[in-house]
Amino acid sequence: MIPFRYNLRSILARKATTAATAFGIALVVFVLASALMLSAGIKKTLGASGRADNAIVMRTGSDAELNSSFDTTSVGLVLAAPGVKRDDKGAPIGVGEVVLVLALEKLGDPGITNVFLRGVPETALAFRPSARVVSGRAPRPGSDEVLVGKRLRGRFKGFEVGQSFELRKNRSVSVVGILEDEGSSYESEVWADVDTVRTGLGREGLVSSVRARLESPAKFDAFKASVESDKNLGFEVTRETTFLEKQSEGVSIFVTALGSVIAFFFSIGAMIGAMITMYGSIASRQREIGTLRALGFPRWQILVAFLLECSVLSLFGGALGAAAAIAMRFVSFSMINFTSWSEIVFTFEPTPAILLMSLMFALAMGVFGGLLPAIRAARVSPIQAMR
Amino acid sequence: MTFLGLSAKNALRNRFRTVLTVLGVAIAVLAFVMLRTVVWAYNVGVEAAAPDRIVTRHKVTFVMQLPKRYIDTIRQEPGVTVATWANWFGGKDPKHDREFFSTLAVDPETYFQVYTDVAVAPADLAAFKENRRGAIVGDVIAKKFGWKVGDKVSLKSPIFPGDWEFAISGIYTATRKSVDRSTFLFHWNYLNEGMAARQRDQIGWVVAKVSNPARTADMSLAIDRKFDERDTQTLSQSEGAFNASFLGMFTAVLKAIDVVSIVIIGIMMLILGNTIAMGARERTQEYGALRAIGFLPRHLAVFVLGESFTIGVLGGTVGLLLSYPIVQLGMGRFLEENMGSFFPYFRISPGNALLAMLLAVGMSLVAAGIPAWNVTRLRVVDALRRVA
Amino acid sequence: MSESTMVRVRGLSKIYERGGEQLKVLSGLDLDLAEGTFEALMGPSGSGKSTLLNIIAGLDRPSSGTVEVKGEDISRLSESALATWRSRTLGFIFQSYNLMPVLTALENVELPLLLTKLGGAERKKRAEIALRIVGLEQRMDHYPRQLSGGQEQRVAIARAIVNDPAIIVADEPTGDLDRQSADDILTLLEKLAKDMNKTILMVTHDPVAADRATKVHRLDKGALSS
C-alpha cells in the first residue's frame, strides 16, 4: 500500500494551492452549516415553549393566535371541559390571553418593526414553569407594568427595566422585568396585563386563545372532542407542540431552502476548485506517479491514494468551515415570523448532527471533485517515469 | 499578434482546466446574479412605488382597523385628489390550500381611481361595480388557478369565519413593476354586511392620491395631526416608505444575502487564482525564454493578467448566459406566480448584470495579482533551468 | 573592421553562495570573441560554461571582472536596460527550442519584434524574411507540434535573428536533435556567421558540433584552456 505519509507530504508540498482549495471548501461548508444552524435555531425557538400536555384553543380557521378572537366568557367554558388539570384548590389550570402586534421604532436601525404583545392573566408565569423573570420583578396584576422578552431588551426605545414606552398615545406602560424562557419565542414578546391590553387597545371582552393544561397528553382527544362539539362556538383545538411546529414551518423551510440552494451552487464551485487543484497536482507529478507504477504499485492503489489525498484536503477545509460556523453562535439573527408578522430574534444553534453533516458534505465534495483526477492518475503509464 | 492576443491564446492552452475554471466563475456569477436579483426584486416595491400616494393606517398595530368615517376627513385634506380604502381579508382558496395570495376588500368606485397602474377593461370594471359579489383578480393568479371571467370562486379567511362566494368579473394587468399581479379584489360592502354589527364600518387602511408628489411627507404629517386627538391615532407614509417599512422586517435576511454574496466573490477568486497560479508555474521556463529575448518583467505580468482577464470575461459571459434562463425565466416566473406579493417583478436588472460582469473581470485581475507579481520576480537563469 | 573584437571578457569571476559555502564557478578568466566568427565553448558538466554564456548574454552578473560588448561594459547596465540591450543586440537559441506552443512558426518569429515600434505589416515582413533564411518559408503557418525537432530549432534560429542582432548565443542547440538535423543546424549557424557577419557563441557537449566552429574554447573548473 502506498503510505499515507506520501499523500500528506504531497499536500503540504504545495502550500498555496492547497490552502486555496481548502479555503474554498471551508467557505461552502461555512455557508451550509450556518443555514442549517439557523434553521435549527428557528425550530428550537419556535418549538421550545411547547408542551405535549398543553392544548391551545383558537377560533376555527384561524391559523395563528393573531387572527383568532372570541368572547372572554368562553374561557370558563373551555376550561370546564373534561381532561383539564386542576390545581390544589380545584380551579382548572389554563390561561386566556389576547395577543396583538405593536409597531415600534427600532433603536439604531431606522424604520418601524412589529413587536408581539401578549396580554396575560396573573397566572401566566405559573402556567409556564420554564418562563422566569431574570431581571427586575414580576408585574403587579391589573397594573400598567410589563415584562420585556430577553431578546428584545435594548432593541427598542424604553425596553429596559425602569424605563417606559407607549402602548398608544397617552397610554404608557413601564418595564419592570426581563423575561427569559430557555430561548423560546416568548423571549421575543412583550407581556402586559390582559386587561391593560384590552382597555388600552380596544379589545374589551375579547381573547385570542386559551391554553389549557391537560391531566396527561393522552387526554387531548377527549378534550378536543368536547370543546369542538359545539359548532356555534366555532373552536379549534390543537396540541401546543403541533401548533408551534406549524408556526415554525414557514420560516424554517424558507431558511433551509435558501441555504440549500446557495450551498448547492457553491458546492459545484468548490468541487470545480478541488478538481482543478487535483488535476494540476497530478499533471505536475506524472513522473512521480509513473515511478510508483514502475515500482509495481497497481492502478487501484494510485486511485485510492489520490482520493485519500483529496479527502484529507476537503476534510481539513470542512473542519475549518464548521469551526467558523460555530462562531456564528454569538450572532443573533432577527427575522420576521410569517405567522405573527412580528420580529423574532433567532440564534444559530450548532448541533453535533449539523457539524457531522457539514464534514460529510465536505468529504463528498472532495471525493466527487477528486474522482476524475484520481482516475486520470491511475491511468498514468509507467513509461512516464522514463521521460 | 498582440500582447493580449498571446495571453488569450495562453488562457486556452490547457483547455480542460480553462473550461473548468470558466465554469466555476460562471456558476459564481450565476449565484451572485441570483442573490442580487432577490435583493433587487425585494426593493422594486420601494423603488417603483407610486410617488403620489399616501397610505394611512392604525398607528399602533396593523391588526387593528380605522373607523370608516376617517376616509371623509382625509378626502377633505387640501391636496388630496382622491382617496380609497381597503381591508385585508387573508383569503385562501380551499382547493389551493398552500398557495398564498393577497385578498383585499375594496371600494369599487374609488379603488381604480387611486390605483391607476392597475388596468382593467372598462366593460369588466362596469360589470364588477354592478355585481356585489364580483371580484377582479390579477392575471398571474388567474392563469395559475385557471380562473376565467364568470367563474364562481369560494374563499375562506382565517380572520372572517364562514364561506365567501365570489364571481370573477374581470382580470387586471399592471402598468407599473411594483404592482402585485396576484391580488384578489372584491367589494368592501360584501365583507362589511357579513360582519357582526359591532365590527361593521371598520377599514384596514386608507390610500390617498395627492396632486403634488413633492409634498407627501408634509401631507402625511398633516393627516396624522388631524387624528391626533381622536380615539384612534394614525400613521401615514408615502407608498414607498410604507413598502420600505414592510420590507424592513426582512433586513436580516438581506444582510445575510449580502454576506453570502461576498463569500461568492471569495470562492470565485480562489478558483481563478488557483488556475492562474498553476498556469504561471507550468510556464516558468517559457517566461524565462521570453525574458532572455528581451521581454521585461512587466510584459510577463501583462501576459499573466491578460490570461486571467480572458478567463474572467469568458466566465462572466457564460455566467450571464446561464443566468437569464435560470434566474429570469425559471426562478423569476416561479416567484412571480407563487410569491407575487413579495416579488411582483423578478427580473435581472441591467445594473446587476453589469455588476456581475465587472466583478468577474475585476476579480480575475485581482486573483492574478500574486502570480503576476511572482512572475515579475523570476530570475531568468533559474527560470530557464527549471523543467516544468 | 571584420576582425575587430565583438566581445571582450576580462578577469571574470563568478562565486555562488550555497548554504554559507562559497562556490567558485568561474575564476578570473579572459575571453575575446571576434566579429563574424562562430566559436564553440566546451567543457564537462559543472565546468561553468552555461554560467559564462549567461553572463555574456546579460542574463547573469559577474562577481568581478568586466564584459564589454562593442566596447560597452554590460555588467554596469540596469536590469531593464539589460533587457532592452538583449532585445537589440542578442539572439538566443536554446536546447529545448522554447517556442510558444500556442503560436504559429511565423508568430513565434515575430515575437521579439513586439518589443519594437514596428507596425504589424512590417513585423510580419521581417519574420517572413527570417523564416526564408532558415529555409522554412513553406511552414510559416504550422504550429510547433506540427514540426520536427530540427524544424523547431530552425524556427528558434529565425526568432534569434529576426531583430538583426550582432551576437547569437546558443546553449546546446543540437542537444535534442538527431545527427542529420544537427548537421543542418550547424551548417545554418556557419552560414549566419560567414554571410551575415554574426558573432556566434555556442555551448556544446558534442565534439562533432564543436569541430564545425572556427574556434573552440575549453572550460574546465572555471578556467579556460584553448
GROMACS .gro file of N, CA and C in nm, chain B residues 198-244:
model
  141
  585ARG      N    1  -7.116   4.507   1.566
  585ARG     CA    2  -7.018   4.593   1.634
  585ARG      C    3  -6.883   4.597   1.560
  586GLN      N    4  -6.866   4.507   1.463
  586GLN     CA    5  -6.741   4.509   1.388
  586GLN      C    6  -6.756   4.579   1.253
  587ARG      N    7  -6.877   4.630   1.226
  587ARG     CA    8  -6.900   4.693   1.095
  587ARG      C    9  -6.832   4.829   1.084
  588ASP      N   10  -6.825   4.876   0.960
  588ASP     CA   11  -6.773   5.009   0.929
  588ASP      C   12  -6.633   5.034   0.981
  589GLN      N   13  -6.552   4.929   0.972
  589GLN     CA   14  -6.409   4.941   1.006
  589GLN      C   15  -6.330   4.922   0.875
  590ILE      N   16  -6.227   5.002   0.859
  590ILE     CA   17  -6.147   4.985   0.737
  590ILE      C   18  -6.000   4.961   0.774
  591GLY      N   19  -5.931   4.885   0.692
  591GLY     CA   20  -5.792   4.848   0.722
  591GLY      C   21  -5.697   4.964   0.706
  592TRP      N   22  -5.705   5.029   0.593
  592TRP     CA   23  -5.618   5.144   0.568
  592TRP      C   24  -5.676   5.231   0.458
  593VAL      N   25  -5.626   5.353   0.452
  593VAL     CA   26  -5.673   5.448   0.352
  593VAL      C   27  -5.557   5.481   0.259
  594VAL      N   28  -5.585   5.488   0.130
  594VAL     CA   29  -5.482   5.530   0.035
  594VAL      C   30  -5.532   5.655  -0.035
  595ALA      N   31  -5.453   5.762  -0.024
  595ALA     CA   32  -5.492   5.889  -0.085
  595ALA      C   33  -5.395   5.925  -0.196
  596LYS      N   34  -5.451   5.976  -0.305
  596LYS     CA   35  -5.366   6.023  -0.415
  596LYS      C   36  -5.354   6.173  -0.398
  597VAL      N   37  -5.231   6.225  -0.410
  597VAL     CA   38  -5.213   6.368  -0.388
  597VAL      C   39  -5.171   6.436  -0.517
  598SER      N   40  -5.203   6.567  -0.525
  598SER     CA   41  -5.175   6.638  -0.650
  598SER      C   42  -5.026   6.670  -0.664
  599ASN      N   43  -4.958   6.689  -0.552
  599ASN     CA   44  -4.817   6.726  -0.559
  599ASN      C   45  -4.729   6.621  -0.489
  600PRO      N   46  -4.664   6.532  -0.566
  600PRO     CA   47  -4.584   6.424  -0.505
  600PRO      C   48  -4.473   6.476  -0.415
  601ALA      N   49  -4.426   6.600  -0.438
  601ALA     CA   50  -4.317   6.652  -0.357
  601ALA      C   51  -4.360   6.677  -0.214
  602ARG      N   52  -4.494   6.685  -0.192
  602ARG     CA   53  -4.541   6.722  -0.059
  602ARG      C   54  -4.592   6.603   0.023
  603THR      N   55  -4.563   6.480  -0.020
  603THR     CA   56  -4.619   6.364   0.052
  603THR      C   57  -4.578   6.362   0.199
  604ALA      N   58  -4.455   6.398   0.227
  604ALA     CA   59  -4.407   6.393   0.366
  604ALA      C   60  -4.485   6.491   0.454
  605ASP      N   61  -4.496   6.615   0.406
  605ASP     CA   62  -4.570   6.716   0.482
  605ASP      C   63  -4.715   6.676   0.501
  606MET      N   64  -4.773   6.624   0.392
  606MET     CA   65  -4.915   6.590   0.398
  606MET      C   66  -4.939   6.472   0.491
  607SER      N   67  -4.843   6.376   0.494
  607SER     CA   68  -4.857   6.264   0.586
  607SER      C   69  -4.867   6.315   0.728
  608LEU      N   70  -4.779   6.409   0.761
  608LEU     CA   71  -4.779   6.467   0.896
  608LEU      C   72  -4.910   6.539   0.922
  609ALA      N   73  -4.958   6.613   0.821
  609ALA     CA   74  -5.080   6.690   0.838
  609ALA      C   75  -5.198   6.596   0.866
  610ILE      N   76  -5.202   6.484   0.794
  610ILE     CA   77  -5.313   6.389   0.814
  610ILE      C   78  -5.308   6.330   0.955
  611ASP      N   79  -5.188   6.287   0.996
  611ASP     CA   80  -5.175   6.228   1.130
  611ASP      C   81  -5.213   6.328   1.238
  612ARG      N   82  -5.180   6.456   1.215
  612ARG     CA   83  -5.211   6.559   1.314
  612ARG      C   84  -5.362   6.572   1.333
  613LYS      N   85  -5.435   6.557   1.223
  613LYS     CA   86  -5.581   6.568   1.230
  613LYS      C   87  -5.643   6.463   1.322
  614PHE      N   88  -5.579   6.343   1.324
  614PHE     CA   89  -5.638   6.235   1.403
  614PHE      C   90  -5.575   6.224   1.541
  615ASP      N   91  -5.482   6.314   1.570
  615ASP     CA   92  -5.403   6.300   1.693
  615ASP      C   93  -5.490   6.304   1.818
  616GLU      N   94  -5.593   6.385   1.816
  616GLU     CA   95  -5.678   6.399   1.934
  616GLU      C   96  -5.800   6.308   1.928
  617ARG      N   97  -5.815   6.233   1.820
  617ARG     CA   98  -5.930   6.141   1.812
  617ARG      C   99  -5.896   6.013   1.888
  618ASP      N  100  -5.993   5.920   1.898
  618ASP     CA  101  -5.967   5.800   1.979
  618ASP      C  102  -5.868   5.704   1.913
  619THR      N  103  -5.855   5.708   1.782
  619THR     CA  104  -5.760   5.622   1.715
  619THR      C  105  -5.659   5.706   1.637
  620GLN      N  106  -5.532   5.693   1.671
  620GLN     CA  107  -5.430   5.769   1.601
  620GLN      C  108  -5.386   5.695   1.474
  621THR      N  109  -5.329   5.769   1.383
  621THR     CA  110  -5.292   5.709   1.255
  621THR      C  111  -5.143   5.725   1.228
  622LEU      N  112  -5.098   5.647   1.132
  622LEU     CA  113  -4.961   5.658   1.084
  622LEU      C  114  -4.969   5.668   0.933
  623SER      N  115  -4.928   5.781   0.878
  623SER     CA  116  -4.934   5.799   0.732
  623SER      C  117  -4.794   5.802   0.675
  624GLN      N  118  -4.778   5.735   0.561
  624GLN     CA  119  -4.647   5.729   0.495
  624GLN      C  120  -4.669   5.732   0.346
  625SER      N  121  -4.567   5.777   0.273
  625SER     CA  122  -4.576   5.764   0.128
  625SER      C  123  -4.573   5.615   0.096
  626GLU      N  124  -4.622   5.579  -0.022
  626GLU     CA  125  -4.628   5.436  -0.055
  626GLU      C  126  -4.490   5.372  -0.048
  627GLY      N  127  -4.389   5.447  -0.093
  627GLY     CA  128  -4.252   5.394  -0.089
  627GLY      C  129  -4.208   5.365   0.054
  628ALA      N  130  -4.234   5.460   0.145
  628ALA     CA  131  -4.192   5.441   0.285
  628ALA      C  132  -4.271   5.328   0.349
  629PHE      N  133  -4.399   5.318   0.311
  629PHE     CA  134  -4.485   5.210   0.363
  629PHE      C  135  -4.429   5.074   0.321
  630ASN      N  136  -4.397   5.063   0.192
  630ASN     CA  137  -4.339   4.937   0.144
  630ASN      C  138  -4.205   4.911   0.212
  631ALA      N  139  -4.128   5.017   0.229
  631ALA     CA  140  -3.996   5.001   0.291
  631ALA      C  141  -4.009   4.948   0.432
   0.00000   0.00000   0.00000
